PDB file of C-alpha atoms and ligand atoms in Angstrom:
ATOM      1  CA  MET A1162      12.697-149.603 176.100  1.00 60.00           C
ATOM      2  CA  ALA A1163      12.597-152.972 174.672  1.00 71.00           C
ATOM      3  CA  ALA A1164      16.003-153.672 172.248  1.00 83.00           C
ATOM      4  CA  ARG A1165      14.666-153.371 168.816  1.00 92.00           C
ATOM      5  CA  PRO A1166      16.541-155.245 166.049  1.00 96.00           C
ATOM      6  CA  ARG A1167      19.728-154.018 164.782  1.00 97.00           C
ATOM      7  CA  LEU A1168      19.561-153.056 161.599  1.00 98.00           C
ATOM      8  CA  ARG A1169      21.639-151.680 158.357  1.00 98.00           C
ATOM      9  CA  LEU A1170      20.817-149.086 155.979  1.00 98.00           C
ATOM     10  CA  LEU A1171      23.323-147.506 153.005  1.00 98.00           C
ATOM     11  CA  HIS A1172      22.571-143.969 152.357  1.00 98.00           C
ATOM     12  CA  THR A1173      23.535-142.058 148.991  1.00 98.00           C
ATOM     13  CA  SER A1174      21.747-139.634 146.920  1.00 97.00           C
ATOM     14  CA  ASP A1175      22.913-137.080 143.778  1.00 96.00           C
ATOM     15  CA  VAL A1176      24.210-139.800 141.733  1.00 96.00           C
ATOM     16  CA  HIS A1177      23.386-137.713 138.771  1.00 95.00           C
ATOM     17  CA  LEU A1178      23.406-140.698 136.486  1.00 96.00           C
ATOM     18  CA  GLY A1179      23.182-139.899 132.988  1.00 95.00           C
ATOM     19  CA  ALA A1180      24.205-135.985 132.937  1.00 93.00           C
ATOM     20  CA  HIS A1181      26.545-136.148 129.967  1.00 91.00           C
ATOM     21  CA  ASP A1182      24.530-138.511 128.251  1.00 90.00           C
ATOM     22  CA  SER A1183      23.662-135.542 125.383  1.00 86.00           C
ATOM     23  CA  SER A1184      27.052-134.372 125.604  1.00 82.00           C
ATOM     24  CA  ARG A1185      29.236-135.294 122.820  1.00 73.00           C
ATOM     25  CA  GLY A1186      32.441-136.919 123.913  1.00 68.00           C
ATOM     26  CA  ALA A1187      31.425-137.390 127.296  1.00 70.00           C
ATOM     27  CA  THR A1188      32.189-141.226 127.394  1.00 80.00           C
ATOM     28  CA  ASP A1189      34.639-140.976 129.941  1.00 81.00           C
ATOM     29  CA  ALA A1190      32.218-138.741 131.948  1.00 83.00           C
ATOM     30  CA  SER A1191      29.518-140.765 131.558  1.00 84.00           C
ATOM     31  CA  ARG A1192      31.501-143.905 132.408  1.00 86.00           C
ATOM     32  CA  ALA A1193      33.126-141.867 135.927  1.00 87.00           C
ATOM     33  CA  LEU A1194      29.465-141.380 137.071  1.00 91.00           C
ATOM     34  CA  GLU A1195      28.365-145.326 136.396  1.00 93.00           C
ATOM     35  CA  ALA A1196      31.611-145.930 138.330  1.00 92.00           C
ATOM     36  CA  GLY A1197      30.363-143.897 141.342  1.00 92.00           C
ATOM     37  CA  PHE A1198      27.220-145.841 141.469  1.00 95.00           C
ATOM     38  CA  SER A1199      28.753-149.369 141.156  1.00 95.00           C
ATOM     39  CA  ALA A1200      31.078-147.821 144.431  1.00 94.00           C
ATOM     40  CA  VAL A1201      27.909-147.912 146.462  1.00 96.00           C
ATOM     41  CA  ILE A1202      26.867-151.258 145.327  1.00 97.00           C
ATOM     42  CA  ASP A1203      30.253-152.383 146.010  1.00 96.00           C
ATOM     43  CA  ALA A1204      29.816-151.004 149.612  1.00 96.00           C
ATOM     44  CA  ALA A1205      26.357-151.986 150.372  1.00 98.00           C
ATOM     45  CA  ILE A1206      27.498-155.644 149.326  1.00 98.00           C
ATOM     46  CA  ARG A1207      30.671-155.136 151.049  1.00 96.00           C
ATOM     47  CA  GLU A1208      29.316-153.383 154.325  1.00 97.00           C
ATOM     48  CA  GLY A1209      26.081-156.239 154.214  1.00 98.00           C
ATOM     49  CA  VAL A1210      23.818-153.642 154.734  1.00 98.00           C
ATOM     50  CA  ASP A1211      20.100-154.544 154.589  1.00 98.00           C
ATOM     51  CA  GLY A1212      18.492-151.720 152.316  1.00 98.00           C
ATOM     52  CA  MET A1213      19.646-149.054 150.238  1.00 98.00           C
ATOM     53  CA  LEU A1214      18.168-145.142 150.296  1.00 98.00           C
ATOM     54  CA  ILE A1215      18.806-143.033 147.855  1.00 98.00           C
ATOM     55  CA  ALA A1216      17.718-139.527 148.314  1.00 98.00           C
ATOM     56  CA  GLY A1217      16.874-137.913 144.889  1.00 98.00           C
ATOM     57  CA  ASP A1218      18.100-136.904 141.332  1.00 97.00           C
ATOM     58  CA  PHE A1219      19.765-140.730 141.389  1.00 98.00           C
ATOM     59  CA  PHE A1220      18.854-139.877 137.252  1.00 98.00           C
ATOM     60  CA  ASP A1221      20.354-136.414 135.940  1.00 97.00           C
ATOM     61  CA  ASN A1222      17.579-135.793 133.817  1.00 97.00           C
ATOM     62  CA  ALA A1223      13.936-137.392 132.132  1.00 97.00           C
ATOM     63  CA  ARG A1224      16.418-137.319 128.449  1.00 96.00           C
ATOM     64  CA  VAL A1225      18.956-139.972 129.742  1.00 96.00           C
ATOM     65  CA  ARG A1226      19.498-142.683 127.453  1.00 95.00           C
ATOM     66  CA  VAL A1227      17.889-146.071 128.320  1.00 96.00           C
ATOM     67  CA  GLU A1228      21.170-148.263 128.363  1.00 96.00           C
ATOM     68  CA  THR A1229      21.298-145.597 131.459  1.00 96.00           C
ATOM     69  CA  LEU A1230      18.216-146.799 133.090  1.00 98.00           C
ATOM     70  CA  GLU A1231      19.146-150.129 132.159  1.00 98.00           C
ATOM     71  CA  PHE A1232      22.657-150.046 134.073  1.00 98.00           C
ATOM     72  CA  ALA A1233      20.717-148.319 137.115  1.00 98.00           C
ATOM     73  CA  ALA A1234      18.407-151.307 137.438  1.00 98.00           C
ATOM     74  CA  ALA A1235      20.890-153.606 136.973  1.00 98.00           C
ATOM     75  CA  GLU A1236      23.806-152.857 139.402  1.00 98.00           C
ATOM     76  CA  ILE A1237      20.039-152.058 141.803  1.00 98.00           C
ATOM     77  CA  ALA A1238      19.094-156.027 141.193  1.00 98.00           C
ATOM     78  CA  ARG A1239      23.002-157.046 141.554  1.00 98.00           C
ATOM     79  CA  PHE A1240      22.479-155.254 145.232  1.00 98.00           C
ATOM     80  CA  GLY A1241      19.245-157.630 145.559  1.00 98.00           C
ATOM     81  CA  ARG A1242      17.804-155.963 149.262  1.00 98.00           C
ATOM     82  CA  PRO A1243      15.335-153.227 149.240  1.00 98.00           C
ATOM     83  CA  VAL A1244      15.850-150.001 147.854  1.00 98.00           C
ATOM     84  CA  VAL A1245      14.182-146.868 148.076  1.00 98.00           C
ATOM     85  CA  ILE A1246      14.068-144.085 145.851  1.00 98.00           C
ATOM     86  CA  GLY A1247      12.833-140.508 146.934  1.00 98.00           C
ATOM     87  CA  PRO A1248      13.119-138.619 143.896  1.00 98.00           C
ATOM     88  CA  GLY A1249      14.745-135.069 143.913  1.00 97.00           C
ATOM     89  CA  ASN A1250      14.656-131.796 142.052  1.00 96.00           C
ATOM     90  CA  HIS A1251      16.575-133.746 138.927  1.00 97.00           C
ATOM     91  CA  ASP A1252      14.395-136.976 138.848  1.00 98.00           C
ATOM     92  CA  HIS A1253      10.828-136.111 139.862  1.00 98.00           C
ATOM     93  CA  VAL A1254       7.708-137.964 139.524  1.00 98.00           C
ATOM     94  CA  GLY A1255       4.698-137.172 137.623  1.00 96.00           C
ATOM     95  CA  PRO A1256       4.314-135.576 134.175  1.00 95.00           C
ATOM     96  CA  GLY A1257       7.772-135.679 132.084  1.00 96.00           C
ATOM     97  CA  SER A1258       9.146-138.510 134.753  1.00 98.00           C
ATOM     98  CA  VAL A1259      12.516-139.965 134.132  1.00 98.00           C
ATOM     99  CA  TYR A1260      10.577-143.097 136.290  1.00 98.00           C
ATOM    100  CA  ASP A1261       7.988-143.310 133.646  1.00 98.00           C
ATOM    101  CA  ARG A1262      10.477-143.966 130.947  1.00 98.00           C
ATOM    102  CA  ILE A1263      11.083-147.566 131.551  1.00 98.00           C
ATOM    103  CA  ASP A1264       9.799-150.087 134.374  1.00 98.00           C
ATOM    104  CA  LEU A1265      12.418-150.402 136.387  1.00 98.00           C
ATOM    105  CA  ILE A1266      10.966-152.581 138.619  1.00 98.00           C
ATOM    106  CA  ALA A1267      10.020-155.069 136.236  1.00 98.00           C
ATOM    107  CA  LEU A1268      14.404-154.818 136.307  1.00 98.00           C
ATOM    108  CA  ALA A1269      15.134-155.002 139.627  1.00 98.00           C
ATOM    109  CA  PRO A1270      12.422-156.292 141.659  1.00 98.00           C
ATOM    110  CA  ASN A1271      13.865-155.183 144.963  1.00 98.00           C
ATOM    111  CA  LEU A1272      13.228-151.443 144.100  1.00 98.00           C
ATOM    112  CA  HIS A1273      10.764-148.883 145.253  1.00 98.00           C
ATOM    113  CA  ILE A1274       9.979-145.675 144.015  1.00 98.00           C
ATOM    114  CA  ILE A1275       8.115-143.230 146.191  1.00 98.00           C
ATOM    115  CA  ARG A1276       5.909-141.775 143.793  1.00 98.00           C
ATOM    116  CA  ASP A1277       3.048-140.434 146.135  1.00 97.00           C
ATOM    117  CA  HIS A1278       2.585-136.429 146.036  1.00 96.00           C
ATOM    118  CA  ALA A1279       1.171-136.693 148.742  1.00 96.00           C
ATOM    119  CA  GLY A1280       4.089-138.509 150.938  1.00 97.00           C
ATOM    120  CA  GLU A1281       3.886-142.084 151.103  1.00 97.00           C
ATOM    121  CA  SER A1282       5.521-144.724 153.956  1.00 97.00           C
ATOM    122  CA  VAL A1283       7.592-147.719 152.275  1.00 97.00           C
ATOM    123  CA  ALA A1284       7.802-151.155 154.974  1.00 96.00           C
ATOM    124  CA  LEU A1285      10.754-152.969 153.653  1.00 94.00           C
ATOM    125  CA  ASP A1286      10.909-156.363 153.026  1.00 87.00           C
ATOM    126  CA  GLY A1287      10.900-158.658 155.847  1.00 90.00           C
ATOM    127  CA  LEU A1288      12.654-155.999 157.697  1.00 95.00           C
ATOM    128  CA  GLU A1289      11.309-153.677 161.433  1.00 96.00           C
ATOM    129  CA  VAL A1290      11.917-150.499 159.481  1.00 98.00           C
ATOM    130  CA  GLU A1291       9.798-147.547 157.591  1.00 98.00           C
ATOM    131  CA  VAL A1292      10.555-145.168 155.336  1.00 98.00           C
ATOM    132  CA  TRP A1293       8.493-142.129 154.689  1.00 98.00           C
ATOM    133  CA  GLY A1294       8.833-139.893 152.260  1.00 98.00           C
ATOM    134  CA  ARG A1295       7.680-137.094 149.588  1.00 98.00           C
ATOM    135  CA  PRO A1296       8.525-137.040 146.305  1.00 98.00           C
ATOM    136  CA  HIS A1297       9.357-133.333 144.241  1.00 97.00           C
ATOM    137  CA  THR A1298       6.926-133.311 141.262  1.00 96.00           C
ATOM    138  CA  GLU A1299       8.057-129.748 139.979  1.00 89.00           C
ATOM    139  CA  GLN A1300       4.466-128.911 140.381  1.00 87.00           C
ATOM    140  CA  VAL A1301       5.159-127.332 143.738  1.00 85.00           C
ATOM    141  CA  PRO A1302       6.563-124.043 144.090  1.00 79.00           C
ATOM    142  CA  ASP A1303       7.388-123.801 147.137  1.00 87.00           C
ATOM    143  CA  PHE A1304       8.068-127.480 147.835  1.00 92.00           C
ATOM    144  CA  SER A1305       9.185-128.416 151.973  1.00 93.00           C
ATOM    145  CA  PRO A1306       9.182-132.451 151.584  1.00 96.00           C
ATOM    146  CA  PHE A1307       8.961-132.618 155.352  1.00 96.00           C
ATOM    147  CA  GLN A1308       6.850-129.974 156.154  1.00 93.00           C
ATOM    148  CA  GLY A1309       3.507-131.498 158.041  1.00 92.00           C
ATOM    149  CA  MET A1310       4.877-135.074 158.494  1.00 95.00           C
ATOM    150  CA  PRO A1311       2.367-138.287 159.596  1.00 96.00           C
ATOM    151  CA  PRO A1312       3.680-139.753 162.817  1.00 96.00           C
ATOM    152  CA  ARG A1313       5.621-142.782 163.547  1.00 96.00           C
ATOM    153  CA  GLY A1314       3.924-146.036 162.081  1.00 95.00           C
ATOM    154  CA  ASP A1315       3.895-149.374 163.549  1.00 94.00           C
ATOM    155  CA  ALA A1316       7.461-150.707 162.983  1.00 96.00           C
ATOM    156  CA  ALA A1317      10.613-150.600 165.439  1.00 96.00           C
ATOM    157  CA  TRP A1318      12.789-147.922 163.150  1.00 98.00           C
ATOM    158  CA  GLN A1319      11.079-145.264 161.642  1.00 98.00           C
ATOM    159  CA  VAL A1320      12.924-143.177 159.104  1.00 98.00           C
ATOM    160  CA  ALA A1321      12.402-140.302 156.173  1.00 98.00           C
ATOM    161  CA  ILE A1322      14.154-139.821 153.227  1.00 98.00           C
ATOM    162  CA  GLY A1323      14.217-135.972 151.293  1.00 98.00           C
ATOM    163  CA  HIS A1324      15.351-133.847 148.613  1.00 97.00           C
ATOM    164  CA  GLY A1325      16.470-130.236 149.571  1.00 95.00           C
ATOM    165  CA  HIS A1326      18.322-127.181 151.159  1.00 91.00           C
ATOM    166  CA  PHE A1327      18.428-127.454 154.977  1.00 91.00           C
ATOM    167  CA  ILE A1328      17.883-124.199 155.831  1.00 85.00           C
ATOM    168  CA  HIS A1329      20.069-122.642 158.656  1.00 76.00           C
ATOM    169  CA  PRO A1330      18.185-120.941 161.257  1.00 69.00           C
ATOM    170  CA  ARG A1331      20.041-118.258 160.415  1.00 67.00           C
ATOM    171  CA  ALA A1332      19.985-117.953 156.731  1.00 67.00           C
ATOM    172  CA  LEU A1333      18.544-115.702 154.783  1.00 65.00           C
ATOM    173  CA  LEU A1334      15.956-117.796 152.361  1.00 62.00           C
ATOM    174  CA  HIS A1335      17.468-117.569 149.264  1.00 63.00           C
ATOM    175  CA  HIS A1336      17.058-121.818 148.317  1.00 69.00           C
ATOM    176  CA  SER A1337      14.463-123.705 147.371  1.00 76.00           C
ATOM    177  CA  PHE A1338      13.326-127.085 148.565  1.00 84.00           C
ATOM    178  CA  HIS A1339      13.418-125.807 152.500  1.00 86.00           C
ATOM    179  CA  ILE A1340      14.520-128.440 155.176  1.00 91.00           C
ATOM    180  CA  ARG A1341      13.820-126.712 158.728  1.00 89.00           C
ATOM    181  CA  ARG A1342      15.163-128.029 161.676  1.00 90.00           C
ATOM    182  CA  GLU A1343      11.770-127.767 162.813  1.00 90.00           C
ATOM    183  CA  HIS A1344      10.144-130.273 160.811  1.00 92.00           C
ATOM    184  CA  LEU A1345      13.058-132.558 161.468  1.00 93.00           C
ATOM    185  CA  ALA A1346      12.626-132.394 165.325  1.00 91.00           C
ATOM    186  CA  ALA A1347       8.853-132.651 164.676  1.00 93.00           C
ATOM    187  CA  SER A1348       9.456-136.107 162.009  1.00 93.00           C
ATOM    188  CA  GLU A1349      10.655-138.038 165.451  1.00 92.00           C
ATOM    189  CA  ARG A1350      12.347-140.353 162.892  1.00 96.00           C
ATOM    190  CA  ASP A1351      14.859-141.667 164.057  1.00 96.00           C
ATOM    191  CA  TYR A1352      16.958-141.221 161.180  1.00 97.00           C
ATOM    192  CA  VAL A1353      16.143-138.256 157.933  1.00 97.00           C
ATOM    193  CA  ALA A1354      18.183-139.825 154.691  1.00 97.00           C
ATOM    194  CA  LEU A1355      19.013-135.900 152.798  1.00 97.00           C
ATOM    195  CA  GLY A1356      19.717-134.902 149.463  1.00 96.00           C
ATOM    196  CA  HIS A1357      20.439-132.438 147.020  1.00 94.00           C
ATOM    197  CA  TRP A1358      23.935-131.155 148.519  1.00 91.00           C
ATOM    198  CA  GLU A1359      27.278-132.820 147.158  1.00 88.00           C
ATOM    199  CA  VAL A1360      28.884-132.961 149.984  1.00 87.00           C
ATOM    200  CA  MET A1361      28.663-135.099 153.191  1.00 92.00           C
ATOM    201  CA  THR A1362      27.056-133.315 155.801  1.00 93.00           C
ATOM    202  CA  ARG A1363      25.126-134.215 159.226  1.00 94.00           C
ATOM    203  CA  VAL A1364      22.612-131.199 160.263  1.00 92.00           C
ATOM    204  CA  ALA A1365      21.100-130.320 163.456  1.00 84.00           C
ATOM    205  CA  ALA A1366      17.427-132.055 163.467  1.00 85.00           C
ATOM    206  CA  GLY A1367      16.628-131.762 167.265  1.00 84.00           C
ATOM    207  CA  ASP A1368      16.958-133.898 170.167  1.00 85.00           C
ATOM    208  CA  ARG A1369      15.896-137.240 169.087  1.00 87.00           C
ATOM    209  CA  THR A1370      16.183-137.267 164.931  1.00 91.00           C
ATOM    210  CA  ILE A1371      19.791-138.262 163.592  1.00 94.00           C
ATOM    211  CA  ALA A1372      19.637-136.211 159.551  1.00 95.00           C
ATOM    212  CA  ALA A1373      22.746-135.932 157.003  1.00 96.00           C
ATOM    213  CA  TYR A1374      23.034-135.568 153.526  1.00 96.00           C
ATOM    214  CA  SER A1375      25.238-138.662 152.321  1.00 95.00           C
ATOM    215  CA  GLY A1376      27.233-136.126 149.918  1.00 92.00           C
ATOM    216  CA  ALA A1377      27.187-137.331 145.873  1.00 93.00           C
ATOM    217  CA  PRO A1378      29.582-141.044 145.495  1.00 92.00           C
ATOM    218  CA  GLU A1379      31.479-138.618 142.526  1.00 78.00           C
ATOM    219  CA  GLY A1380      31.176-134.846 142.304  1.00 57.00           C
ATOM    220  CA  LEU A1381      30.092-133.696 138.791  1.00 52.00           C
ATOM    221  CA  SER A1382      33.213-131.772 138.568  1.00 50.00           C
ATOM    222  CA  ALA A1383      35.169-134.443 139.198  1.00 49.00           C
ATOM    223  CA  ALA A1384      33.405-136.629 136.943  1.00 45.00           C
ATOM    224  CA  ALA A1385      33.883-133.824 134.024  1.00 48.00           C
ATOM    225  CA  GLY A1386      37.638-133.969 134.578  1.00 48.00           C
ATOM    226  CA  ALA A1387      37.899-131.869 137.065  1.00 47.00           C
ATOM    227  CA  PRO A1388      40.266-132.404 140.854  1.00 44.00           C
ATOM    228  CA  SER A1389      37.859-134.869 143.102  1.00 44.00           C
ATOM    229  CA  THR A1390      37.926-132.428 146.429  1.00 39.00           C
ATOM    230  CA  VAL A1391      34.078-133.021 147.380  1.00 36.00           C
ATOM    231  CA  GLY A1392      31.696-136.558 147.530  1.00 47.00           C
ATOM    232  CA  GLY A1393      33.400-139.789 147.588  1.00 84.00           C
ATOM    233  CA  HIS A1394      32.117-141.442 150.371  1.00 92.00           C
ATOM    234  CA  ALA A1395      28.357-142.862 151.315  1.00 96.00           C
ATOM    235  CA  LEU A1396      27.026-143.294 155.011  1.00 98.00           C
ATOM    236  CA  VAL A1397      26.467-146.848 156.653  1.00 98.00           C
ATOM    237  CA  VAL A1398      23.452-145.721 159.199  1.00 98.00           C
ATOM    238  CA  ASP A1399      23.488-148.458 161.981  1.00 98.00           C
ATOM    239  CA  LEU A1400      19.879-148.476 163.976  1.00 98.00           C
ATOM    240  CA  ARG A1401      21.240-150.606 167.388  1.00 97.00           C
ATOM    241  CA  GLU A1402      19.640-152.345 169.859  1.00 96.00           C
ATOM    242  CA  ASP A1403      19.926-149.534 172.400  1.00 96.00           C
ATOM    243  CA  GLY A1404      17.597-147.504 169.954  1.00 94.00           C
ATOM    244  CA  SER A1405      20.760-145.328 168.861  1.00 95.00           C
ATOM    245  CA  VAL A1406      21.512-144.092 165.823  1.00 97.00           C
ATOM    246  CA  ARG A1407      25.354-144.321 164.317  1.00 97.00           C
ATOM    247  CA  LEU A1408      26.563-142.745 161.177  1.00 97.00           C
ATOM    248  CA  THR A1409      29.989-143.599 158.947  1.00 98.00           C
ATOM    249  CA  GLY A1410      31.508-142.783 155.890  1.00 96.00           C
ATOM    250  CA  VAL A1411      32.581-145.015 153.906  1.00 95.00           C
ATOM    251  CA  PRO A1412      35.223-144.313 151.122  1.00 92.00           C
ATOM    252  CA  LEU A1413      33.811-145.462 147.718  1.00 91.00           C
ATOM    253  CA  GLY A1414      37.437-145.459 146.580  1.00 82.00           C
ATOM    254  CA  GLU A1415      40.771-144.368 148.392  1.00 80.00           C
ATOM    255  CA  GLY A1416      40.294-143.000 151.894  1.00 83.00           C
ATOM    256  CA  GLU A1417      39.856-143.625 155.246  1.00 90.00           C
ATOM    257  CA  ALA A1418      35.824-144.323 156.742  1.00 95.00           C
ATOM    258  CA  ILE A1419      34.661-141.030 158.425  1.00 95.00           C
ATOM    259  CA  PRO A1420      33.243-142.416 161.986  1.00 96.00           C
ATOM    260  CA  HIS A1421      29.963-140.508 163.518  1.00 95.00           C
ATOM    261  CA  GLU A1422      31.924-137.980 165.828  1.00 93.00           C
ATOM    262  CA  ALA A1423      34.413-136.804 162.653  1.00 93.00           C
ATOM    263  CA  LEU A1424      31.334-136.188 160.507  1.00 93.00           C
ATOM    264  CA  PRO A1425      31.322-132.758 158.795  1.00 90.00           C
ATOM    265  CA  HIS A1426      28.497-131.042 160.406  1.00 90.00           C
ATOM    266  CA  LEU A1427      27.363-127.531 159.732  1.00 83.00           C
ATOM    267  CA  GLU A1428      28.773-124.820 161.434  1.00 66.00           C
ATOM    268  CA  GLY A1429      27.316-123.081 164.546  1.00 54.00           C
ATOM    269  CA  LEU A1430      24.550-126.168 165.082  1.00 52.00           C
TER     270      LEU A1430
HETATM  271 MN1   MN B  77      18.943-131.612 144.125  1.00 77.77          MN
END
């Protein structure tokens, strides 16, 4: 296979900006969530990534303060390179969407929000990568983000983004928004950026596809004052000339980088 252009992406999810906007005296908790996202932007700039994937639940709900929306847009604009949001259950598109409150794209022209209910493919400006995703709409009871994905597109690198529960092949089906191993394997994507779980976890996705949850930059429990035990990382995704994909968990505060081989992975797979 011909050498592919080297690319580096950053993957985050479940930021839940504005989760405390309607609580009284929650300023510190709100600031902690915002600081978590600023740390993601700082990491993206420091690591020299070419683009960013935000795999849903970026905003906590559709009633967040306008200042929270403006903060998010300003931070995305500060990064300045392409950013794709694949909306999750907390920040769904369609009727009542948080993304219809203000024109985020006017404030952050480098932002693309996946809005097509059927799924859409986004070509990142100037980069040999296409990102396919299907957003939550809150209108499909058995929503499954990767079911019936279209085949790979033309760009050298093909990535997907989606929000839901990866279902262990032996699990009881008590969750919503199923992501199945066979969907990921059939996707034939080089990388699938997942959101919904707050803990960084690589999952099994067949021989060809790498898929992982980035985890939240700052867990909601941590923001509310409890000790932080999860999250605290974003994933740097290196798409390499030989066609391989390597992940690195980069710390957003204290802590060490976690190399590909040491990333938490779903047990038994
Ligand atoms: Mn979610």
